[in-house]
PDB file of C-alpha atoms and ligand atoms in Angstrom:
ATOM      1  CA  UNK F  53       0.037  -0.122   0.231  1.00 95.00           C
ATOM      2  CA  UNK F  54       1.190   3.246  -0.728  1.00 98.00           C
ATOM      3  CA  UNK F  55      -0.434   6.633   0.269  1.00 98.00           C
ATOM      4  CA  UNK F  56       0.271   9.480  -1.370  1.00 98.00           C
ATOM      5  CA  UNK F  57      -0.814  12.395   0.904  1.00 98.00           C
ATOM      6  CA  UNK F  58      -0.150  16.353  -0.888  1.00 96.00           C
ATOM      7  CA  UNK F  59      -1.252  19.432  -0.371  1.00 93.00           C
ATOM      8  CA  UNK F  60       0.038  23.364   0.731  1.00 90.00           C
ATOM      9  CA  UNK F  61       2.028  24.480   4.141  1.00 85.00           C
ATOM     10  CA  UNK F  62       0.184  23.954   7.017  1.00 83.00           C
ATOM     11  CA  UNK F  63      -2.546  21.974   5.952  1.00 88.00           C
ATOM     12  CA  UNK F  64      -1.704  19.365   8.494  1.00 89.00           C
ATOM     13  CA  UNK F  65      -0.089  16.860   6.258  1.00 93.00           C
ATOM     14  CA  UNK F  66       2.576  15.667   8.370  1.00 94.00           C
ATOM     15  CA  UNK F  67       0.352  15.134  11.924  1.00 95.00           C
ATOM     16  CA  UNK F  68      -1.928  13.808   9.866  1.00 97.00           C
ATOM     17  CA  UNK F  69       0.444  11.663   7.669  1.00 98.00           C
ATOM     18  CA  UNK F  70       2.595  10.194  10.568  1.00 98.00           C
ATOM     19  CA  UNK F  71      -0.933   9.138  12.296  1.00 98.00           C
ATOM     20  CA  UNK F  72      -2.134   7.635   9.125  1.00 98.00           C
ATOM     21  CA  UNK F  73       0.871   5.724   8.937  1.00 98.00           C
ATOM     22  CA  UNK F  74       0.839   4.862  12.457  1.00 98.00           C
ATOM     23  CA  UNK F  75      -2.653   3.769  12.797  1.00 98.00           C
ATOM     24  CA  UNK F  76      -1.999   1.197   9.626  1.00 98.00           C
ATOM     25  CA  UNK F  77       1.314   0.148  10.641  1.00 98.00           C
ATOM     26  CA  UNK F  78       2.864   1.810   7.800  1.00 98.00           C
ATOM     27  CA  UNK F  79       6.048   3.273   7.260  1.00 98.00           C
ATOM     28  CA  UNK F  80       6.357   7.143   6.742  1.00 98.00           C
ATOM     29  CA  UNK F  81       8.312   9.337   4.342  1.00 98.00           C
ATOM     30  CA  UNK F  82       8.567  13.203   4.917  1.00 98.00           C
ATOM     31  CA  UNK F  83       9.777  14.585   1.782  1.00 98.00           C
ATOM     32  CA  UNK F  84       9.599  18.167   2.700  1.00 97.00           C
ATOM     33  CA  UNK F  85      11.882  17.207   5.190  1.00 98.00           C
ATOM     34  CA  UNK F  86      14.710  15.883   2.285  1.00 98.00           C
ATOM     35  CA  UNK F  87      13.918  19.471   0.337  1.00 98.00           C
ATOM     36  CA  UNK F  88      14.839  21.008   3.692  1.00 98.00           C
ATOM     37  CA  UNK F  89      17.874  18.878   4.240  1.00 98.00           C
ATOM     38  CA  UNK F  90      19.216  19.706   0.872  1.00 98.00           C
ATOM     39  CA  UNK F  91      18.963  23.286   1.489  1.00 98.00           C
ATOM     40  CA  UNK F  92      20.913  22.843   5.247  1.00 98.00           C
ATOM     41  CA  UNK F  93      23.962  21.282   3.001  1.00 98.00           C
ATOM     42  CA  UNK F  94      23.687  23.375   0.536  1.00 98.00           C
ATOM     43  CA  UNK F  95      23.896  26.349   3.057  1.00 98.00           C
ATOM     44  CA  UNK F  96      26.892  24.813   5.112  1.00 97.00           C
ATOM     45  CA  UNK F  97      28.560  24.548   2.222  1.00 97.00           C
ATOM     46  CA  UNK F  98      28.334  28.391   1.432  1.00 98.00           C
ATOM     47  CA  UNK F  99      25.895  27.658  -2.250  1.00 98.00           C
ATOM     48  CA  UNK F 100      24.673  30.918  -3.404  1.00 98.00           C
ATOM     49  CA  UNK F 101      21.016  29.656  -3.427  1.00 97.00           C
ATOM     50  CA  UNK F 102      20.011  32.141  -6.424  1.00 96.00           C
ATOM     51  CA  UNK F 103      22.350  29.966  -8.539  1.00 98.00           C
ATOM     52  CA  UNK F 104      20.569  27.379 -10.020  1.00 97.00           C
ATOM     53  CA  UNK F 105      23.364  26.007 -11.388  1.00 98.00           C
ATOM     54  CA  UNK F 106      25.679  25.878  -8.711  1.00 98.00           C
ATOM     55  CA  UNK F 107      22.943  24.080  -6.776  1.00 98.00           C
ATOM     56  CA  UNK F 108      22.443  21.330  -9.034  1.00 98.00           C
ATOM     57  CA  UNK F 109      26.009  21.046  -9.086  1.00 98.00           C
ATOM     58  CA  UNK F 110      26.511  20.621  -5.544  1.00 98.00           C
ATOM     59  CA  UNK F 111      23.476  18.444  -4.791  1.00 98.00           C
ATOM     60  CA  UNK F 112      24.673  15.773  -6.651  1.00 98.00           C
ATOM     61  CA  UNK F 113      27.653  15.169  -3.745  1.00 97.00           C
ATOM     62  CA  UNK F 114      24.786  15.522  -0.698  1.00 98.00           C
ATOM     63  CA  UNK F 115      23.938  12.146   1.058  1.00 98.00           C
ATOM     64  CA  UNK F 116      20.551  12.202   2.651  1.00 98.00           C
ATOM     65  CA  UNK F 117      18.972   9.525   4.682  1.00 98.00           C
ATOM     66  CA  UNK F 118      15.489   9.236   5.832  1.00 98.00           C
ATOM     67  CA  UNK F 119      14.155   6.971   8.750  1.00 98.00           C
ATOM     68  CA  UNK F 120      10.882   6.162   8.105  1.00 98.00           C
ATOM     69  CA  UNK F 121       9.310   4.979  11.633  1.00 98.00           C
ATOM     70  CA  UNK F 122       6.287   7.321  12.076  1.00 98.00           C
ATOM     71  CA  UNK F 123       6.898   7.528  15.390  1.00 97.00           C
ATOM     72  CA  UNK F 124      10.512   8.621  15.444  1.00 97.00           C
ATOM     73  CA  UNK F 125      10.867   9.969  11.970  1.00 97.00           C
ATOM     74  CA  UNK F 126      14.822  11.130  11.372  1.00 98.00           C
ATOM     75  CA  UNK F 127      16.210  12.954   8.399  1.00 98.00           C
ATOM     76  CA  UNK F 128      20.523  12.709   8.076  1.00 98.00           C
ATOM     77  CA  UNK F 129      22.102  14.953   6.020  1.00 98.00           C
ATOM     78  CA  UNK F 130      26.067  13.952   5.104  1.00 97.00           C
ATOM     79  CA  UNK F 131      25.880  11.957   8.111  1.00 97.00           C
ATOM     80  CA  UNK F 132      24.592  15.153  10.689  1.00 98.00           C
ATOM     81  CA  UNK F 133      21.072  14.698  12.235  1.00 98.00           C
ATOM     82  CA  UNK F 134      19.367  17.370  11.082  1.00 98.00           C
ATOM     83  CA  UNK F 135      15.940  17.072  12.300  1.00 98.00           C
ATOM     84  CA  UNK F 136      15.762  20.547  14.381  1.00 97.00           C
ATOM     85  CA  UNK F 137      18.130  22.714  12.396  1.00 98.00           C
ATOM     86  CA  UNK F 138      15.649  22.147   8.900  1.00 98.00           C
ATOM     87  CA  UNK F 139      12.929  23.615  10.867  1.00 94.00           C
ATOM     88  CA  UNK F 140      14.704  26.834  11.565  1.00 94.00           C
ATOM     89  CA  UNK F 141      13.308  30.206   9.626  1.00 89.00           C
ATOM     90  CA  UNK F 142      16.355  30.504   7.492  1.00 95.00           C
ATOM     91  CA  UNK F 143      15.561  27.311   6.085  1.00 97.00           C
ATOM     92  CA  UNK F 144      12.009  28.056   5.754  1.00 91.00           C
ATOM     93  CA  UNK F 145      12.380  31.127   3.685  1.00 89.00           C
ATOM     94  CA  UNK F 146      14.914  29.590   1.416  1.00 94.00           C
ATOM     95  CA  UNK F 147      13.584  26.084   0.533  1.00 94.00           C
ATOM     96  CA  UNK F 148      11.289  26.844  -2.247  1.00 90.00           C
ATOM     97  CA  UNK F 149      14.222  28.235  -3.947  1.00 93.00           C
ATOM     98  CA  UNK F 150      16.334  24.843  -3.728  1.00 96.00           C
ATOM     99  CA  UNK F 151      13.044  22.873  -4.770  1.00 94.00           C
ATOM    100  CA  UNK F 152      12.460  24.453  -7.830  1.00 92.00           C
ATOM    101  CA  UNK F 153      15.822  23.310  -9.501  1.00 96.00           C
ATOM    102  CA  UNK F 154      14.857  20.468 -11.535  1.00 96.00           C
ATOM    103  CA  UNK F 155      17.962  18.403 -10.878  1.00 98.00           C
ATOM    104  CA  UNK F 156      17.376  18.661  -7.057  1.00 98.00           C
ATOM    105  CA  UNK F 157      13.925  17.509  -7.928  1.00 97.00           C
ATOM    106  CA  UNK F 158      15.441  14.309 -10.252  1.00 98.00           C
ATOM    107  CA  UNK F 159      17.709  13.337  -7.325  1.00 98.00           C
ATOM    108  CA  UNK F 160      15.138  13.402  -4.541  1.00 98.00           C
ATOM    109  CA  UNK F 161      12.837  12.249  -6.508  1.00 98.00           C
ATOM    110  CA  UNK F 162      14.642   9.367  -7.306  1.00 98.00           C
ATOM    111  CA  UNK F 163      15.656   8.518  -3.559  1.00 98.00           C
ATOM    112  CA  UNK F 164      11.997   8.763  -2.768  1.00 98.00           C
ATOM    113  CA  UNK F 165      11.051   5.996  -5.321  1.00 98.00           C
ATOM    114  CA  UNK F 166      13.727   3.976  -3.674  1.00 98.00           C
ATOM    115  CA  UNK F 167      12.527   4.233  -0.334  1.00 98.00           C
ATOM    116  CA  UNK F 168       9.107   3.322  -1.676  1.00 98.00           C
ATOM    117  CA  UNK F 169       9.964   0.276  -3.474  1.00 98.00           C
ATOM    118  CA  UNK F 170      11.975  -1.085  -0.307  1.00 97.00           C
ATOM    119  CA  UNK F 171       9.237  -0.523   2.162  1.00 97.00           C
ATOM    120  CA  UNK F 172       6.325  -2.805   2.839  1.00 96.00           C
ATOM    121  CA  UNK F 173       3.663  -0.398   2.643  1.00 98.00           C
ATOM    122  CA  UNK F 174       4.085   3.451   3.002  1.00 98.00           C
ATOM    123  CA  UNK F 175       2.476   7.075   3.894  1.00 98.00           C
ATOM    124  CA  UNK F 176       4.425   9.659   1.661  1.00 98.00           C
ATOM    125  CA  UNK F 177       3.797  13.581   2.487  1.00 98.00           C
ATOM    126  CA  UNK F 178       4.618  15.869  -0.184  1.00 96.00           C
ATOM    127  CA  UNK F 179       3.865  18.525  -3.158  1.00 93.00           C
ATOM    128  CA  UNK F 180       4.424  16.468  -5.956  1.00 94.00           C
ATOM    129  CA  UNK F 181       3.944  12.756  -4.526  1.00 97.00           C
ATOM    130  CA  UNK F 182       0.463  11.846  -6.080  1.00 96.00           C
ATOM    131  CA  UNK F 183       1.490  13.665  -9.326  1.00 94.00           C
ATOM    132  CA  UNK F 184       5.178  12.602 -10.006  1.00 95.00           C
ATOM    133  CA  UNK F 185       6.919  10.604  -7.721  1.00 97.00           C
ATOM    134  CA  UNK F 186       4.064   7.553  -7.232  1.00 98.00           C
ATOM    135  CA  UNK F 187       1.837   8.508  -9.752  1.00 97.00           C
ATOM    136  CA  UNK F 188       0.239   4.746  -9.606  1.00 96.00           C
ATOM    137  CA  UNK F 189      -0.304   5.010  -5.688  1.00 97.00           C
ATOM    138  CA  UNK F 190      -3.427   3.490  -5.026  1.00 97.00           C
ATOM    139  CA  UNK F 191      -4.516   6.282  -2.366  1.00 98.00           C
ATOM    140  CA  UNK F 192      -3.891   9.619  -3.461  1.00 98.00           C
ATOM    141  CA  UNK F 193      -5.139  12.407  -1.052  1.00 98.00           C
ATOM    142  CA  UNK F 194      -5.074  16.043  -1.346  1.00 96.00           C
ATOM    143  CA  UNK F 195      -5.077  17.864   2.033  1.00 96.00           C
ATOM    144  CA  UNK F 196      -6.256  21.584   2.006  1.00 92.00           C
ATOM    145  CA  UNK F 197      -7.180  23.914   4.774  1.00 92.00           C
ATOM    146  CA  UNK F 198      -8.325  27.596   4.680  1.00 91.00           C
ATOM    147  CA  UNK F 199      -5.194  29.835   4.917  1.00 89.00           C
ATOM    148  CA  UNK F 200      -6.453  31.238   8.046  1.00 90.00           C
ATOM    149  CA  UNK F 201      -6.546  28.143   9.553  1.00 91.00           C
ATOM    150  CA  UNK F 202      -3.027  26.921   7.968  1.00 91.00           C
ATOM    151  CA  UNK F 203      -1.524  30.186   9.214  1.00 91.00           C
ATOM    152  CA  UNK F 204      -3.096  30.103  12.817  1.00 90.00           C
ATOM    153  CA  UNK F 205      -1.676  26.208  12.868  1.00 87.00           C
ATOM    154  CA  UNK F 206       1.749  27.114  11.578  1.00 84.00           C
ATOM    155  CA  UNK F 207       1.717  30.549  13.894  1.00 87.00           C
ATOM    156  CA  UNK F 208       1.033  28.015  16.906  1.00 86.00           C
ATOM    157  CA  UNK F 209       3.605  25.422  15.952  1.00 82.00           C
ATOM    158  CA  UNK F 210       6.330  28.501  15.626  1.00 79.00           C
ATOM    159  CA  UNK F 211       5.218  29.325  19.380  1.00 82.00           C
ATOM    160  CA  UNK F 212       2.777  31.758  18.713  1.00 79.00           C
ATOM    161  CA  UNK F 213       4.365  33.543  16.292  1.00 81.00           C
ATOM    162  CA  UNK F 214       2.249  36.272  14.223  1.00 88.00           C
ATOM    163  CA  UNK F 215      -0.506  34.646  12.338  1.00 88.00           C
ATOM    164  CA  UNK F 216      -0.792  37.706   9.735  1.00 90.00           C
ATOM    165  CA  UNK F 217       2.721  37.424   9.355  1.00 90.00           C
ATOM    166  CA  UNK F 218       2.595  33.753   8.712  1.00 89.00           C
ATOM    167  CA  UNK F 219       0.010  33.812   6.714  1.00 91.00           C
ATOM    168  CA  UNK F 220       1.613  36.016   4.145  1.00 90.00           C
ATOM    169  CA  UNK F 221       5.045  33.717   4.448  1.00 87.00           C
ATOM    170  CA  UNK F 222       2.372  31.110   3.539  1.00 88.00           C
ATOM    171  CA  UNK F 223       1.009  32.831   0.881  1.00 87.00           C
ATOM    172  CA  UNK F 224       4.435  33.457  -0.821  1.00 85.00           C
ATOM    173  CA  UNK F 225       5.800  30.232  -0.304  1.00 83.00           C
ATOM    174  CA  UNK F 226       2.204  28.493  -2.093  1.00 85.00           C
ATOM    175  CA  UNK F 227       2.816  31.105  -5.112  1.00 85.00           C
ATOM    176  CA  UNK F 228       6.244  29.684  -5.532  1.00 85.00           C
ATOM    177  CA  UNK F 229       5.469  26.054  -4.969  1.00 82.00           C
ATOM    178  CA  UNK F 230       2.092  26.287  -7.382  1.00 85.00           C
ATOM    179  CA  UNK F 231       3.966  28.163 -10.071  1.00 86.00           C
ATOM    180  CA  UNK F 232       7.620  26.586 -10.316  1.00 83.00           C
ATOM    181  CA  UNK F 233       8.160  25.061 -13.856  1.00 84.00           C
ATOM    182  CA  UNK F 234       9.322  21.470 -12.228  1.00 82.00           C
ATOM    183  CA  UNK F 235       6.507  19.655 -10.565  1.00 80.00           C
ATOM    184  CA  UNK F 236       4.399  22.237  -9.184  1.00 82.00           C
ATOM    185  CA  UNK F 237       1.883  21.803  -6.259  1.00 85.00           C
ATOM    186  CA  UNK F 238      -1.134  20.835  -8.184  1.00 86.00           C
ATOM    187  CA  UNK F 239      -4.264  18.387  -7.096  1.00 92.00           C
ATOM    188  CA  UNK F 240      -2.878  15.065  -8.758  1.00 93.00           C
ATOM    189  CA  UNK F 241      -5.487  13.224 -11.104  1.00 92.00           C
ATOM    190  CA  UNK F 242      -7.764  10.841  -9.206  1.00 94.00           C
ATOM    191  CA  UNK F 243      -6.841  12.566  -5.573  1.00 97.00           C
ATOM    192  CA  UNK F 244      -9.450  12.541  -2.987  1.00 97.00           C
ATOM    193  CA  UNK F 245     -10.027  16.087  -1.626  1.00 96.00           C
ATOM    194  CA  UNK F 246      -9.851  16.336   2.219  1.00 97.00           C
ATOM    195  CA  UNK F 247     -10.379  19.481   3.791  1.00 95.00           C
ATOM    196  CA  UNK F 248      -9.145  20.054   7.284  1.00 93.00           C
ATOM    197  CA  UNK F 249     -10.244  23.426   8.051  1.00 93.00           C
ATOM    198  CA  UNK F 250     -13.098  22.373  10.577  1.00 93.00           C
ATOM    199  CA  UNK F 251     -11.918  19.060  11.420  1.00 94.00           C
ATOM    200  CA  UNK F 252      -9.422  17.939  14.323  1.00 93.00           C
ATOM    201  CA  UNK F 253      -6.630  15.841  13.892  1.00 94.00           C
ATOM    202  CA  UNK F 254      -8.078  12.438  14.780  1.00 97.00           C
ATOM    203  CA  UNK F 255     -11.040  13.247  12.534  1.00 97.00           C
ATOM    204  CA  UNK F 256      -8.678  13.930   9.533  1.00 97.00           C
ATOM    205  CA  UNK F 257      -7.053  10.795  10.388  1.00 98.00           C
ATOM    206  CA  UNK F 258     -10.328   8.934  10.420  1.00 98.00           C
ATOM    207  CA  UNK F 259     -11.481  10.348   7.430  1.00 97.00           C
ATOM    208  CA  UNK F 260      -8.037   9.224   5.688  1.00 98.00           C
ATOM    209  CA  UNK F 261      -7.813   5.869   7.476  1.00 98.00           C
ATOM    210  CA  UNK F 262     -11.317   5.137   6.025  1.00 97.00           C
ATOM    211  CA  UNK F 263     -10.369   5.923   2.157  1.00 97.00           C
ATOM    212  CA  UNK F 264      -7.533   3.778   2.612  1.00 97.00           C
ATOM    213  CA  UNK F 265      -9.624   0.514   3.812  1.00 96.00           C
ATOM    214  CA  UNK F 266     -12.215   1.344   1.212  1.00 94.00           C
ATOM    215  CA  UNK F 267      -9.376   1.140  -1.328  1.00 91.00           C
ATOM    216  CA  UNK F 268      -7.898  -2.494  -0.344  1.00 82.00           C
TER     217      UNK F 268
HETATM  218  O1   DC M 581       6.387  20.358   3.613  1.00 97.86           O
HETATM  219  P1   DC M 581       7.538  21.205   4.094  1.00 97.86           P
HETATM  220  O2   DC M 581       6.877  22.963   4.405  1.00 97.86           O
HETATM  221  O3   DC M 581       8.288  20.989   4.888  1.00 97.86           O
HETATM  222  O4   DC M 581       7.994  21.604   2.441  1.00 97.86           O
HETATM  223  C1   DC M 581       9.157  22.100   2.548  1.00 97.86           C
HETATM  224  C2   DC M 581       9.773  22.789   1.245  1.00 97.86           C
HETATM  225  O5   DC M 581       9.577  21.612   0.157  1.00 97.86           O
HETATM  226  C3   DC M 581       8.174  23.526   0.683  1.00 97.86           C
HETATM  227  O6   DC M 581       8.329  24.645   0.260  1.00 97.86           O
HETATM  228  C4   DC M 581       7.993  22.807  -0.628  1.00 97.86           C
HETATM  229  C5   DC M 581       9.015  21.769  -0.860  1.00 97.86           C
HETATM  230  N1   DC M 581       8.789  20.600  -1.536  1.00 97.86           N
HETATM  231  C6   DC M 581       8.434  20.452  -2.555  1.00 97.86           C
HETATM  232  O7   DC M 581       8.724  20.891  -3.433  1.00 97.86           O
HETATM  233  N2   DC M 581       8.250  18.658  -2.975  1.00 97.86           N
HETATM  234  C7   DC M 581       7.515  17.688  -2.078  1.00 97.86           C
HETATM  235  N3   DC M 581       7.367  16.874  -2.283  1.00 97.86           N
HETATM  236  C8   DC M 581       7.920  18.377  -0.684  1.00 97.86           C
HETATM  237  C9   DC M 581       8.085  19.557  -0.391  1.00 97.86           C
END
């Protein structure tokens, strides 16, 4: 079983995907963490993120490893545990530049497909899972929520950050992620739309587990 969960930032993808994987005893892969870890490694090397060619060349040499236990997902870049630093504001504000580079996407999509093939069943979250990484996934979910609800969640996660500023930052990221040439964020063909605006986490997990059960 492969469950592809795509959607914009703040739609609740991570908590939902981990919860679904845990409930169904599946592995879990956070592909956003991979783009973040790549960004961390490039910044460590002093790569100019406005230079797409330099990004593509440096990305070839970065080693990423993702641990797929939904209870304790891990991410290492060049042997360093980067689970905490990849959530910094610096990474969050630069990751879209790296994720827009086609060669970076090819490298990470290959790694993601290897992880999926090596698993006995997996929930994969991202922006292009149902459209590009695993277009044959038997279950594809497109998780959405109103911008204000997404901003309120992200602001709460960030220790009470300003909601209006968070909504602007999310809108900026959505704009880049949805308009880039390489695998933009789209609702994949055949995806079921789940709107989490008025649902709590357990309700969203229940809805998706129900969709998986009826597909298997
Ligand atoms: O889900 P997230 O916020 O951790 O994702 C970080 C960034 O990576 C986000 O700006 C979009 C990008 N991303 C992507 O382009 N494709 C994916 N499959 C996952 C994330």
